[in-house]
mmCIF file of N, CA and C and ligand atoms in Angstrom:
data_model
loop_
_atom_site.group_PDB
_atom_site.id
_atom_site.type_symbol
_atom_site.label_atom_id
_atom_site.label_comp_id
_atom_site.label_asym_id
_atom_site.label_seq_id
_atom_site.Cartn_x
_atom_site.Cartn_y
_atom_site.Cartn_z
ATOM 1 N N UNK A 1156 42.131 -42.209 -15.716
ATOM 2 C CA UNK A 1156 42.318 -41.049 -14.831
ATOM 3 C C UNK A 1156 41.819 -41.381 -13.424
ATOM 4 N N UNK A 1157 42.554 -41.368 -12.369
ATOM 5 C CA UNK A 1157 42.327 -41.936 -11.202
ATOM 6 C C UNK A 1157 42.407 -40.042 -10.540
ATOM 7 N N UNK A 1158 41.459 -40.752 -9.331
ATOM 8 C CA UNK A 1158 41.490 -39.117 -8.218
ATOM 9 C C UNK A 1158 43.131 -38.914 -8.124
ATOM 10 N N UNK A 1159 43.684 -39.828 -7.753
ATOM 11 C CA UNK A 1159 44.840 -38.906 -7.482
ATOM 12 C C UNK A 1159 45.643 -37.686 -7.947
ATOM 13 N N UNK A 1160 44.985 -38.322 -9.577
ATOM 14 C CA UNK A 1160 45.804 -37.181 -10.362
ATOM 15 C C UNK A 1160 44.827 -36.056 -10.600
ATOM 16 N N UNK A 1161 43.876 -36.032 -10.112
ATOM 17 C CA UNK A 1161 42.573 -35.277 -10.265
ATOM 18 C C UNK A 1161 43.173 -33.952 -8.774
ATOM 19 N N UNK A 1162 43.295 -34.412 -7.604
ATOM 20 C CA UNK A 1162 43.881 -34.062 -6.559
ATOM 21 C C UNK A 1162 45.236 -33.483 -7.376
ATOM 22 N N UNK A 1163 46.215 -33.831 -7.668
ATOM 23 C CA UNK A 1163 47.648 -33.775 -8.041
ATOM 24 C C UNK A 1163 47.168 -31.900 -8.488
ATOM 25 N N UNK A 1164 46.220 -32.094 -9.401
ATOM 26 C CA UNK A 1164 46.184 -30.771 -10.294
ATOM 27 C C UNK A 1164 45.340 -29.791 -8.929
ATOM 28 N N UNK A 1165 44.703 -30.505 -8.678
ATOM 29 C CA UNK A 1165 43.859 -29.208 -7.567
ATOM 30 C C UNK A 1165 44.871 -28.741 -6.573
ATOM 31 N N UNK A 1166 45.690 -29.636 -6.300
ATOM 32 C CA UNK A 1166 46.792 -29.071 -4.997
ATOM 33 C C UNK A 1166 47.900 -27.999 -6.080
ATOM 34 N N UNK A 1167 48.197 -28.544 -7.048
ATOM 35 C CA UNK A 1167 49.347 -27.607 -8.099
ATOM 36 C C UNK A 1167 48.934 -26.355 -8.338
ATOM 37 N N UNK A 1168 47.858 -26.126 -8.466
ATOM 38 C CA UNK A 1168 46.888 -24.906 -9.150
ATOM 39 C C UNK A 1168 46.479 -23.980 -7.946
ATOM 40 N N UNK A 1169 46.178 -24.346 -6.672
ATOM 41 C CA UNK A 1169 46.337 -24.167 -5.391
ATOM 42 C C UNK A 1169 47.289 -23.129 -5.064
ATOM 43 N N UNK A 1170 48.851 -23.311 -5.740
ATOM 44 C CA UNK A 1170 49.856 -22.295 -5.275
ATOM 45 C C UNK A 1170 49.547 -21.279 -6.156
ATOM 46 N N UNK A 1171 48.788 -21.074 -6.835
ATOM 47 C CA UNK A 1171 48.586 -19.665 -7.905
ATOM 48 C C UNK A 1171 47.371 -19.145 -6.963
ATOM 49 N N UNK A 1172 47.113 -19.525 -6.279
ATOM 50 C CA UNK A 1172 45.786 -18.554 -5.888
ATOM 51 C C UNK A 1172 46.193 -17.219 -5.664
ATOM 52 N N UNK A 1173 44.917 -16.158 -5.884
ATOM 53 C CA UNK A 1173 45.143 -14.872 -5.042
ATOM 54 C C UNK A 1173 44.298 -14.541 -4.273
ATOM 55 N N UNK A 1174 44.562 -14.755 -2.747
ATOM 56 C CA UNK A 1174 43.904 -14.546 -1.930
ATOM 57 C C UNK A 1174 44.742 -13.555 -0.760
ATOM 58 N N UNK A 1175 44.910 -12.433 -1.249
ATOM 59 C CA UNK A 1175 45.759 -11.080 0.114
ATOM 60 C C UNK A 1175 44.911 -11.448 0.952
ATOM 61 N N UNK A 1176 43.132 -11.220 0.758
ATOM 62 C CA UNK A 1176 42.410 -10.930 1.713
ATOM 63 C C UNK A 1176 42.535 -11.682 2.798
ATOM 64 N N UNK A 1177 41.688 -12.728 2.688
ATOM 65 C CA UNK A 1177 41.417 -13.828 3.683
ATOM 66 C C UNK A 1177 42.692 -14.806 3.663
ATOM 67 N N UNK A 1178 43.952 -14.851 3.057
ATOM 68 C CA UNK A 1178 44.972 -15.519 3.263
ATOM 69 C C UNK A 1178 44.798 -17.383 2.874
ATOM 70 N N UNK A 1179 43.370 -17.688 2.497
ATOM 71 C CA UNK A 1179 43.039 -18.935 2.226
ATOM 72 C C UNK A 1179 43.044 -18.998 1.142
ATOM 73 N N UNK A 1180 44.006 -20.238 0.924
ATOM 74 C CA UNK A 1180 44.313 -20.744 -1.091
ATOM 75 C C UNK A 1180 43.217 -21.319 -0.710
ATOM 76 N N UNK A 1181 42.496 -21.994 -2.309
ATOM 77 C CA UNK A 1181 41.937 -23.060 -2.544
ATOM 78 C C UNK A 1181 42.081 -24.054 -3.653
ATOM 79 N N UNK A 1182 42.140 -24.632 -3.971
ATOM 80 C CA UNK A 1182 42.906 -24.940 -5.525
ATOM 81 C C UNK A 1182 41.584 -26.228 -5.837
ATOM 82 N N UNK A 1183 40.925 -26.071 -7.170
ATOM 83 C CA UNK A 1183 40.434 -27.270 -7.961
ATOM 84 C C UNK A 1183 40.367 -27.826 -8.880
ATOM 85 N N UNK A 1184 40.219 -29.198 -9.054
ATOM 86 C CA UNK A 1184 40.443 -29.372 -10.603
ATOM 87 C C UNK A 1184 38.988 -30.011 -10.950
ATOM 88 N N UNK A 1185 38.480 -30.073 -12.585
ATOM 89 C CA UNK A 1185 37.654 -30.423 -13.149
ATOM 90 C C UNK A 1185 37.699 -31.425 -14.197
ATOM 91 N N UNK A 1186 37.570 -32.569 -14.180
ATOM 92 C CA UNK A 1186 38.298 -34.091 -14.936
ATOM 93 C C UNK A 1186 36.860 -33.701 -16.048
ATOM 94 N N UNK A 1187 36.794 -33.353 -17.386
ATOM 95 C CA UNK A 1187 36.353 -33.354 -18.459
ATOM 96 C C UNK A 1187 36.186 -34.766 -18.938
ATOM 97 N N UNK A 1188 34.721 -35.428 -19.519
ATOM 98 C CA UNK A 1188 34.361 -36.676 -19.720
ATOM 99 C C UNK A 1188 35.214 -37.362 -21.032
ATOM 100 N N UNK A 1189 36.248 -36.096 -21.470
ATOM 101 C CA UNK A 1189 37.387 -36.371 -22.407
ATOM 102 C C UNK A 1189 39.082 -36.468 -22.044
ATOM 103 N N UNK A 1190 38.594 -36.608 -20.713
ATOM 104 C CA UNK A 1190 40.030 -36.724 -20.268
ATOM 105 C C UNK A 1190 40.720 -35.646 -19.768
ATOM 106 N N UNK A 1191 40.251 -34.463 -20.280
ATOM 107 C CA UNK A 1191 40.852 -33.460 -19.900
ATOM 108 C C UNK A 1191 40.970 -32.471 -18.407
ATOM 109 N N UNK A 1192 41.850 -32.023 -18.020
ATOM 110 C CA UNK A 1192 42.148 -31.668 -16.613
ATOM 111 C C UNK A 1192 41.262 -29.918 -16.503
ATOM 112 N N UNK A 1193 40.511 -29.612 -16.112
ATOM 113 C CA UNK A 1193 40.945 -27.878 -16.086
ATOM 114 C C UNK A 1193 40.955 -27.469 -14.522
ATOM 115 N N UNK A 1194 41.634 -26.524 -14.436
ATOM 116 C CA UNK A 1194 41.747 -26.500 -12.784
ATOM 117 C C UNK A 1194 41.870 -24.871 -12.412
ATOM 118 N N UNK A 1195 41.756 -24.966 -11.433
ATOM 119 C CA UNK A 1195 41.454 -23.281 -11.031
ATOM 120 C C UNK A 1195 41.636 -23.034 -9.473
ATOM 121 N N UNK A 1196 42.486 -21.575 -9.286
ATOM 122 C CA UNK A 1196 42.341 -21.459 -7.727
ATOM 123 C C UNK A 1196 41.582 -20.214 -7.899
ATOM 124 N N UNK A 1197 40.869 -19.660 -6.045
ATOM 125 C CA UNK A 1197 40.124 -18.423 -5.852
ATOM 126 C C UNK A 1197 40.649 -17.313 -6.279
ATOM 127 N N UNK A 1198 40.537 -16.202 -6.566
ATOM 128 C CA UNK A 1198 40.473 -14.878 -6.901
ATOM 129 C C UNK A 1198 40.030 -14.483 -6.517
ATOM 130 N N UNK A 1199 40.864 -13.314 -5.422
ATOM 131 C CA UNK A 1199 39.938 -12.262 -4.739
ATOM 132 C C UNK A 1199 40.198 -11.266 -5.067
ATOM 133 N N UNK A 1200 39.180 -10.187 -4.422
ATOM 134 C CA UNK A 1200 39.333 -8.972 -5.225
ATOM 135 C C UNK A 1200 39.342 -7.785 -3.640
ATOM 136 N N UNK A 1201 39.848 -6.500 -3.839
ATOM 137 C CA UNK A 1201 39.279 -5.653 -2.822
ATOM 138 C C UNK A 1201 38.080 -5.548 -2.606
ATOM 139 N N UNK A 1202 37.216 -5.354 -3.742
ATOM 140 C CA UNK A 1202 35.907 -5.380 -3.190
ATOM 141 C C UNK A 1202 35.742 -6.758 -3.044
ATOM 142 N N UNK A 1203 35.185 -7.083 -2.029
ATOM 143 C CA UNK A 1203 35.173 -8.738 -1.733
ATOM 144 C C UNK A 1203 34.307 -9.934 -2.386
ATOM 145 N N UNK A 1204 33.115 -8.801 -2.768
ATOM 146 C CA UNK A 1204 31.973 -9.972 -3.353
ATOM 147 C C UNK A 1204 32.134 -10.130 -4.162
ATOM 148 N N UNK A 1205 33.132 -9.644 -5.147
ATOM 149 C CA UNK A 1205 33.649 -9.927 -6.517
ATOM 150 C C UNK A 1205 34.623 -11.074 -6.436
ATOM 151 N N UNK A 1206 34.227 -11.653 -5.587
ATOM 152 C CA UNK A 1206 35.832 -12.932 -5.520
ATOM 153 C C UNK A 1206 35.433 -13.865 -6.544
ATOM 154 N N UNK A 1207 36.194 -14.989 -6.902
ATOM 155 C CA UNK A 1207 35.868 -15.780 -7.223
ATOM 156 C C UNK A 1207 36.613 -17.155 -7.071
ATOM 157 N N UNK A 1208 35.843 -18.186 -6.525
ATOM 158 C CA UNK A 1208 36.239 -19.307 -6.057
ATOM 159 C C UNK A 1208 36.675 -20.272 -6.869
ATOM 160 N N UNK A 1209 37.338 -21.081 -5.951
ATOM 161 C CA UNK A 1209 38.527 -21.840 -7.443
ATOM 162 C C UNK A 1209 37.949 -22.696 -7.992
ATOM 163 N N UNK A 1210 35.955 -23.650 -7.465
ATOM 164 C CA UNK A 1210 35.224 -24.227 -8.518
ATOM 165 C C UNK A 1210 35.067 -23.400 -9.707
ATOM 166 N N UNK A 1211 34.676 -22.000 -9.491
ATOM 167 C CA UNK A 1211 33.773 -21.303 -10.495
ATOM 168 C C UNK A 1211 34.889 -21.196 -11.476
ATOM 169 N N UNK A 1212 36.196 -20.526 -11.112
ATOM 170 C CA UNK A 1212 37.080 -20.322 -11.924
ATOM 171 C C UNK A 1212 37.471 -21.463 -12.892
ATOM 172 N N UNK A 1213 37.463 -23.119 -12.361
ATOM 173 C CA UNK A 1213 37.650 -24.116 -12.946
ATOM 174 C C UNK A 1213 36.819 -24.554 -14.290
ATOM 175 N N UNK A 1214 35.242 -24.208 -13.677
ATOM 176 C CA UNK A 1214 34.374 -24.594 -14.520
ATOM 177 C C UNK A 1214 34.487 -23.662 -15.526
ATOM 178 N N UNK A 1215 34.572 -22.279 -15.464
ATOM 179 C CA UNK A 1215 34.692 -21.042 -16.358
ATOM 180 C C UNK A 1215 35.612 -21.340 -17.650
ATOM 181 N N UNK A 1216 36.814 -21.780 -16.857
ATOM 182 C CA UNK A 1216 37.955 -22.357 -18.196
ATOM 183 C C UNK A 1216 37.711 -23.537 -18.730
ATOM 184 N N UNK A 1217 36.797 -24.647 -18.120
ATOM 185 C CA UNK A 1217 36.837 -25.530 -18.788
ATOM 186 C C UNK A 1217 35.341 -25.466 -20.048
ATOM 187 N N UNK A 1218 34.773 -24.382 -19.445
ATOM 188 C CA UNK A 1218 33.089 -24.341 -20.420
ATOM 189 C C UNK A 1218 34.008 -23.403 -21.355
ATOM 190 N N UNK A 1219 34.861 -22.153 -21.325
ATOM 191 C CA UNK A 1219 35.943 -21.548 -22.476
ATOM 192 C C UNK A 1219 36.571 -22.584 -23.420
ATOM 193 N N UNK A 1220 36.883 -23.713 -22.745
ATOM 194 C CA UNK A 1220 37.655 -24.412 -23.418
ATOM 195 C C UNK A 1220 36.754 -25.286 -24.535
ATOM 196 N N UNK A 1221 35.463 -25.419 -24.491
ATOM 197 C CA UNK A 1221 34.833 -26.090 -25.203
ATOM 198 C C UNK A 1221 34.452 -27.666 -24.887
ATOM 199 N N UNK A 1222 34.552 -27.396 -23.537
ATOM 200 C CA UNK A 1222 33.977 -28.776 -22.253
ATOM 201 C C UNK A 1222 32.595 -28.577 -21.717
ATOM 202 N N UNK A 1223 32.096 -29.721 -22.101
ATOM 203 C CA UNK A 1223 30.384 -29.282 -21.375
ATOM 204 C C UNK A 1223 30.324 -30.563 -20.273
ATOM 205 N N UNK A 1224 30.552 -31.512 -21.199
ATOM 206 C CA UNK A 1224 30.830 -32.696 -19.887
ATOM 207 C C UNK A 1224 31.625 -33.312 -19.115
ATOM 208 N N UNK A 1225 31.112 -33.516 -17.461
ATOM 209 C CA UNK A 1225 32.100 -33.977 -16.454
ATOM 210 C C UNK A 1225 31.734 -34.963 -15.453
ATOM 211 N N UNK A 1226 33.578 -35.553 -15.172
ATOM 212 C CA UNK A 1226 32.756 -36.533 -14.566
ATOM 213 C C UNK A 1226 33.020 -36.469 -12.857
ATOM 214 N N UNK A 1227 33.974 -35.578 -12.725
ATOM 215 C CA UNK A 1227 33.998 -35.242 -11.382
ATOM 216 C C UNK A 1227 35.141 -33.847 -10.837
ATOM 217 N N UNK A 1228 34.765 -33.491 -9.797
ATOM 218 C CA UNK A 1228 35.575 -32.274 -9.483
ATOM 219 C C UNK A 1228 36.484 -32.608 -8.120
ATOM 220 N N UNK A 1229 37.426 -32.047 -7.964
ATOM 221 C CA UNK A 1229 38.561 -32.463 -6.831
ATOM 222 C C UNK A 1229 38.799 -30.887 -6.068
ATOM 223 N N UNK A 1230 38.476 -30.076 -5.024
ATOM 224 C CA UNK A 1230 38.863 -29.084 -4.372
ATOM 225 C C UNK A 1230 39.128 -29.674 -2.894
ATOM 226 N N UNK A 1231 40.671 -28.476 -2.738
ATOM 227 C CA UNK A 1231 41.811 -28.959 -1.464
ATOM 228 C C UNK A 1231 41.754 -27.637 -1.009
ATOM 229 N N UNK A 1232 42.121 -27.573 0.224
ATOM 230 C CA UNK A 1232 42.666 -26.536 1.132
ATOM 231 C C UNK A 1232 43.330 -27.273 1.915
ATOM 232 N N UNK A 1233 44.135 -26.263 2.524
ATOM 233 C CA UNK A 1233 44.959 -26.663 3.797
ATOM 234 C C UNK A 1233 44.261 -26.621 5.218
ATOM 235 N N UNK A 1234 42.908 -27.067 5.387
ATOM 236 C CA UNK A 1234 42.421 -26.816 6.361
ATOM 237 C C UNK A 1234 42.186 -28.547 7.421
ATOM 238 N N UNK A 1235 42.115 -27.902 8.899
ATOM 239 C CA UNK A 1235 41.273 -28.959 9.371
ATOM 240 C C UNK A 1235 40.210 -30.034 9.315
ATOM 241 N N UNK A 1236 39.247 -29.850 8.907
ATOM 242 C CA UNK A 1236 38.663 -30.765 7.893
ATOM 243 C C UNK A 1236 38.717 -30.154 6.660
ATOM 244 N N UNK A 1237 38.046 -31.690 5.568
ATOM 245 C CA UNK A 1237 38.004 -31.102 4.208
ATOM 246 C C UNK A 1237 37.125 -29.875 4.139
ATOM 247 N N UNK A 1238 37.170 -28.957 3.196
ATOM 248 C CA UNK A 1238 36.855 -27.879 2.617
ATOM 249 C C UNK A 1238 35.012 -27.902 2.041
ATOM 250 N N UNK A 1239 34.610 -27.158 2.477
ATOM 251 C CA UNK A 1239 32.741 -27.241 1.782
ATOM 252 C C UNK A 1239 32.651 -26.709 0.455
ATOM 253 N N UNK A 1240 32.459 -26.597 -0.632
ATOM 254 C CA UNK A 1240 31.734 -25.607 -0.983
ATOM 255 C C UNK A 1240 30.646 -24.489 -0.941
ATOM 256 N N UNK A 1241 30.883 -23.619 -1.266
ATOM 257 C CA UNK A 1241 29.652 -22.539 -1.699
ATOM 258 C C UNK A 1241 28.338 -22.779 -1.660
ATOM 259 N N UNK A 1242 27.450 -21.996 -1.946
ATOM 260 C CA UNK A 1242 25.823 -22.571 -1.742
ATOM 261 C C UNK A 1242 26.201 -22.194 -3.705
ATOM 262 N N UNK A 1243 27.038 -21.051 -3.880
ATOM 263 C CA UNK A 1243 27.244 -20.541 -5.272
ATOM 264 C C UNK A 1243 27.862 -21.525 -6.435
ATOM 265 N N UNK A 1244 29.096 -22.147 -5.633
ATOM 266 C CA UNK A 1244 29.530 -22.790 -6.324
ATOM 267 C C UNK A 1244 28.954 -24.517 -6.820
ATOM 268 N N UNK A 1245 27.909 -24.221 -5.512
ATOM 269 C CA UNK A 1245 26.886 -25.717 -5.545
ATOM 270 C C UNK A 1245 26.103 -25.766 -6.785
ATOM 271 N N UNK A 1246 25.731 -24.448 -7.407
ATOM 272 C CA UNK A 1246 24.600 -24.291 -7.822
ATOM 273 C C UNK A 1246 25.123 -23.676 -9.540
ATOM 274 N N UNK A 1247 26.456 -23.906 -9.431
ATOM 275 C CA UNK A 1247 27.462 -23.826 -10.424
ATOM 276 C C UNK A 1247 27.325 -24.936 -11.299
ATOM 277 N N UNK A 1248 27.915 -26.174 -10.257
ATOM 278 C CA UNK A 1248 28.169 -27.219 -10.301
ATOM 279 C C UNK A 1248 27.103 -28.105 -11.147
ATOM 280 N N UNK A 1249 25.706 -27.697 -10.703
ATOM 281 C CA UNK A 1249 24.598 -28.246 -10.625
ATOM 282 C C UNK A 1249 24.036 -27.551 -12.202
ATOM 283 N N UNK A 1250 24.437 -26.586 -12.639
ATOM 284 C CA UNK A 1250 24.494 -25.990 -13.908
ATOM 285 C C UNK A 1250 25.089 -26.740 -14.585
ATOM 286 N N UNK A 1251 26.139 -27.322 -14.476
ATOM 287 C CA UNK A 1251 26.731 -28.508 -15.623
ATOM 288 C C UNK A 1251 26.480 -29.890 -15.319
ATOM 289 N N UNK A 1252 25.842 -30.007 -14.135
ATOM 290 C CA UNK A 1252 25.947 -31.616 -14.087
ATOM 291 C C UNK A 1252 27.331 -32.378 -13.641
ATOM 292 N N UNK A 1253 28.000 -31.698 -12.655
ATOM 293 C CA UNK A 1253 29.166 -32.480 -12.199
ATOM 294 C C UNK A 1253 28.682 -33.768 -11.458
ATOM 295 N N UNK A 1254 28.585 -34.770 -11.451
ATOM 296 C CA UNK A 1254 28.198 -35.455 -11.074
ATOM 297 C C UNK A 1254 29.071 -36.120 -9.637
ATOM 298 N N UNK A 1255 30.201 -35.864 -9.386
ATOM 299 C CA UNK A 1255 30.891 -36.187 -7.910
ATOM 300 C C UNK A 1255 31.865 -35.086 -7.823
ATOM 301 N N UNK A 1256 32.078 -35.435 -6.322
ATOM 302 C CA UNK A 1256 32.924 -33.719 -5.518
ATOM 303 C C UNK A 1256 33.635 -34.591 -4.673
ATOM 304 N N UNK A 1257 35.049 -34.484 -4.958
ATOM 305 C CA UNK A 1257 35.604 -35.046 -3.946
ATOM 306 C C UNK A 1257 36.502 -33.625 -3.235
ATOM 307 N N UNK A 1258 36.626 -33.719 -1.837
ATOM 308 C CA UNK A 1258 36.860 -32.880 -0.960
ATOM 309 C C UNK A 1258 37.856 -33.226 -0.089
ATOM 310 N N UNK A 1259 38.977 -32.281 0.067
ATOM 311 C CA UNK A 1259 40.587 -33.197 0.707
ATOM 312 C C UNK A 1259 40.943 -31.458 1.100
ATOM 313 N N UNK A 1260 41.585 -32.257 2.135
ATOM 314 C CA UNK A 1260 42.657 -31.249 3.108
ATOM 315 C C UNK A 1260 44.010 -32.430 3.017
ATOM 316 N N UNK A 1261 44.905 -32.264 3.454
ATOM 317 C CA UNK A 1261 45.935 -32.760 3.426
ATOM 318 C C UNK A 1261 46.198 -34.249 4.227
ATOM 319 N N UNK A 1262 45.276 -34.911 4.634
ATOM 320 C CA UNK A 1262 45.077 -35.993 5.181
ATOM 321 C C UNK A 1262 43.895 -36.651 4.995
ATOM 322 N N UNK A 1263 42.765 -36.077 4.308
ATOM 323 C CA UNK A 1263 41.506 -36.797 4.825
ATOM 324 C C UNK A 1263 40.638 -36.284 2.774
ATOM 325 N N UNK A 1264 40.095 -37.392 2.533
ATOM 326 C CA UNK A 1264 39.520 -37.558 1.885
ATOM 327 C C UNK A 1264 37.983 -37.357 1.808
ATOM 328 N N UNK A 1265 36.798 -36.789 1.256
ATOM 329 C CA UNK A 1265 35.277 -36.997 1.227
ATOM 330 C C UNK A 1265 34.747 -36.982 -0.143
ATOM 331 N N UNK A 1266 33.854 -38.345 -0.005
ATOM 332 C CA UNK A 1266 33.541 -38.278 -1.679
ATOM 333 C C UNK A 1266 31.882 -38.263 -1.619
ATOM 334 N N UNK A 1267 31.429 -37.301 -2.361
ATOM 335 C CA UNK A 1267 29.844 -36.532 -2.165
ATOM 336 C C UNK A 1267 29.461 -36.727 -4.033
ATOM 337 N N UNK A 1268 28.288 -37.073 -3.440
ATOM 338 C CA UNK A 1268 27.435 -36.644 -5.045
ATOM 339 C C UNK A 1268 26.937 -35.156 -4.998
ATOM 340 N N UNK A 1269 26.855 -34.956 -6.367
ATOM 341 C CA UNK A 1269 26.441 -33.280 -6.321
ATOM 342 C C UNK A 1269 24.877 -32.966 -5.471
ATOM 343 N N UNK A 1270 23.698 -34.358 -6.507
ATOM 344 C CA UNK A 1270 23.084 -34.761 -5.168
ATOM 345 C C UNK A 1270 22.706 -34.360 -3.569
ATOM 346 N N UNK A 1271 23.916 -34.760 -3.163
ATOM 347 C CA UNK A 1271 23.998 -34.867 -2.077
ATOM 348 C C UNK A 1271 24.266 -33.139 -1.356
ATOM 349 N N UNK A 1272 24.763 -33.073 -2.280
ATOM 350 C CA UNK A 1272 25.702 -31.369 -1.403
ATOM 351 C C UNK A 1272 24.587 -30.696 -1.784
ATOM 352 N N UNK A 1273 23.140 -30.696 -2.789
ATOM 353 C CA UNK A 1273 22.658 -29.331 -3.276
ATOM 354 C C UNK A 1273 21.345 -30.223 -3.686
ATOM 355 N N UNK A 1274 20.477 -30.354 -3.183
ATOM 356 C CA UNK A 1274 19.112 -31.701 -3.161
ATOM 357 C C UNK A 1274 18.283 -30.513 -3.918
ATOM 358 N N UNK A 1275 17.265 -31.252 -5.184
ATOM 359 C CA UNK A 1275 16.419 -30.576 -5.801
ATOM 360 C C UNK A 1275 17.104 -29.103 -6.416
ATOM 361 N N UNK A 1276 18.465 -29.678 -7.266
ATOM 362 C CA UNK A 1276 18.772 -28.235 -7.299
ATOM 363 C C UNK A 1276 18.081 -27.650 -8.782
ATOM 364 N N UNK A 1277 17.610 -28.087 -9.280
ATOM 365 C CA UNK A 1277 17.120 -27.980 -10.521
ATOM 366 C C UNK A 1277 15.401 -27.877 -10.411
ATOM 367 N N UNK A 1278 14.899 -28.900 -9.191
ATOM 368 C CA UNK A 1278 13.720 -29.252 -9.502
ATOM 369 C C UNK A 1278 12.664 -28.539 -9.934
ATOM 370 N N UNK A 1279 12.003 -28.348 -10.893
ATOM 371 C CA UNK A 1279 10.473 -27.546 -11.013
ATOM 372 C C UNK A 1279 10.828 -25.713 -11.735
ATOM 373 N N UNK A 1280 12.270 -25.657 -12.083
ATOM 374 C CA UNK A 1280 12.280 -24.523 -12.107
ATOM 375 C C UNK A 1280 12.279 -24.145 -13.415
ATOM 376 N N UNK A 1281 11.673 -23.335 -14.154
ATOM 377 C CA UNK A 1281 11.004 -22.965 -15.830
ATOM 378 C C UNK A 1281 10.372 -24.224 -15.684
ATOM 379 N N UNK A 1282 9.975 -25.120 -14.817
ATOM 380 C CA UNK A 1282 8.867 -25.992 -15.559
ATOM 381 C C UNK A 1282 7.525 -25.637 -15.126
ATOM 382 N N UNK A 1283 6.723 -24.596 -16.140
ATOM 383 C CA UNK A 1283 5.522 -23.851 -15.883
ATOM 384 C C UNK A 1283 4.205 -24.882 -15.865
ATOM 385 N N UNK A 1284 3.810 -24.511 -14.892
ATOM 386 C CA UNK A 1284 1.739 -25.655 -14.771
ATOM 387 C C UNK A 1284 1.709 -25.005 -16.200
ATOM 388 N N UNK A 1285 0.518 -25.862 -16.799
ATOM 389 C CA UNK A 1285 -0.028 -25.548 -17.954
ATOM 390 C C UNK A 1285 -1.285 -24.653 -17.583
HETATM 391 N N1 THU B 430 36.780 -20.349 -1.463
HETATM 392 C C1 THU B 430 36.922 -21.126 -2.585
HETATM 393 O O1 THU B 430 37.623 -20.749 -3.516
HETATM 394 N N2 THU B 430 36.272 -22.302 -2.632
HETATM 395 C C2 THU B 430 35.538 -22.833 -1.621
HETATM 396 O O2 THU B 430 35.045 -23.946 -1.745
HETATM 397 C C3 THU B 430 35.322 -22.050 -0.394
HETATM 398 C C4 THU B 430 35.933 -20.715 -0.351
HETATM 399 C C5 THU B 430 37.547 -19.112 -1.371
HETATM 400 C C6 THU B 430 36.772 -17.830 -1.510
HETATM 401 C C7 THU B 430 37.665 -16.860 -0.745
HETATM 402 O O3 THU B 430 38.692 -16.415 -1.603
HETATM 403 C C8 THU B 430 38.306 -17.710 0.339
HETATM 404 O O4 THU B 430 38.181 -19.070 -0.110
HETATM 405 C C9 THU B 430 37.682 -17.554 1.709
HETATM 406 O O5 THU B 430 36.312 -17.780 1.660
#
């Protein structure tokens, strides 16, 4: 399984988004340490804070599906530079252990460790002093 086809599914999944509001697709996919694809675009809602972004949605179907491990995630937009994630969807991510994020707009490539995007995201937390 090469990025491309990792990309292939995040851009395909991309045209299902529902976004009336803000008019921005996002489309991602989630490469399962079994090969498997799951992919997801945003969902928005009228009330707005109820949205949900096309990592969360990805990871949602692929932890439904009976996927715990991964080995990397692919989210596209059609924007000027590549696309950020969430502080939410960072901390999503960081809940399963995605271990790389690659990030594409229609010309330009960025490849990030989870690491990197969300430092100490775990560190010290339920781990109580004695
Ligand atoms: N959005 C995502 O789905 N993923 C991101 O990484 C950033 C933002 C969505 C949420 C909302 O529907 C729209 O993009 C504008 O923020």
């Amino acid at each position: 399984m090469n990025d491309e086809t990792l990309l292939a599914s995040a851009w395909r999944v991309r045209d299902h988004a529902y976004a009336p509001y803000s008019e921005f697709a996002v489309g991602a996919a989630l490469l399962a340490d079994d090969g498997r694809i799951f992919s997801g675009c945003n969902v928005e809602n009228l009330s707005y804070g109820l949205t949900i972004c096309a990592e969360r949605v990805a990871l949602a179907s692929a932890i439904a599906a009976g996927a715990r491990n991964f080995t990397a995630i692919a989210v596209v937009a059609d924007t000027n530079v590549p696309i950020s994630p969430c502080g939410a969807c960072r901390q999503v991510m960081a809940e399963f252990h995605v271990p790389r994020v690659i990030l594409a707009n229609r010309s330009e490539r960025l490849h990030f460790s989870l690491a990197e995007l969300l430092p100490r995201a775990t560190t010290g937390i339920l781990d109580r002093a004695e």
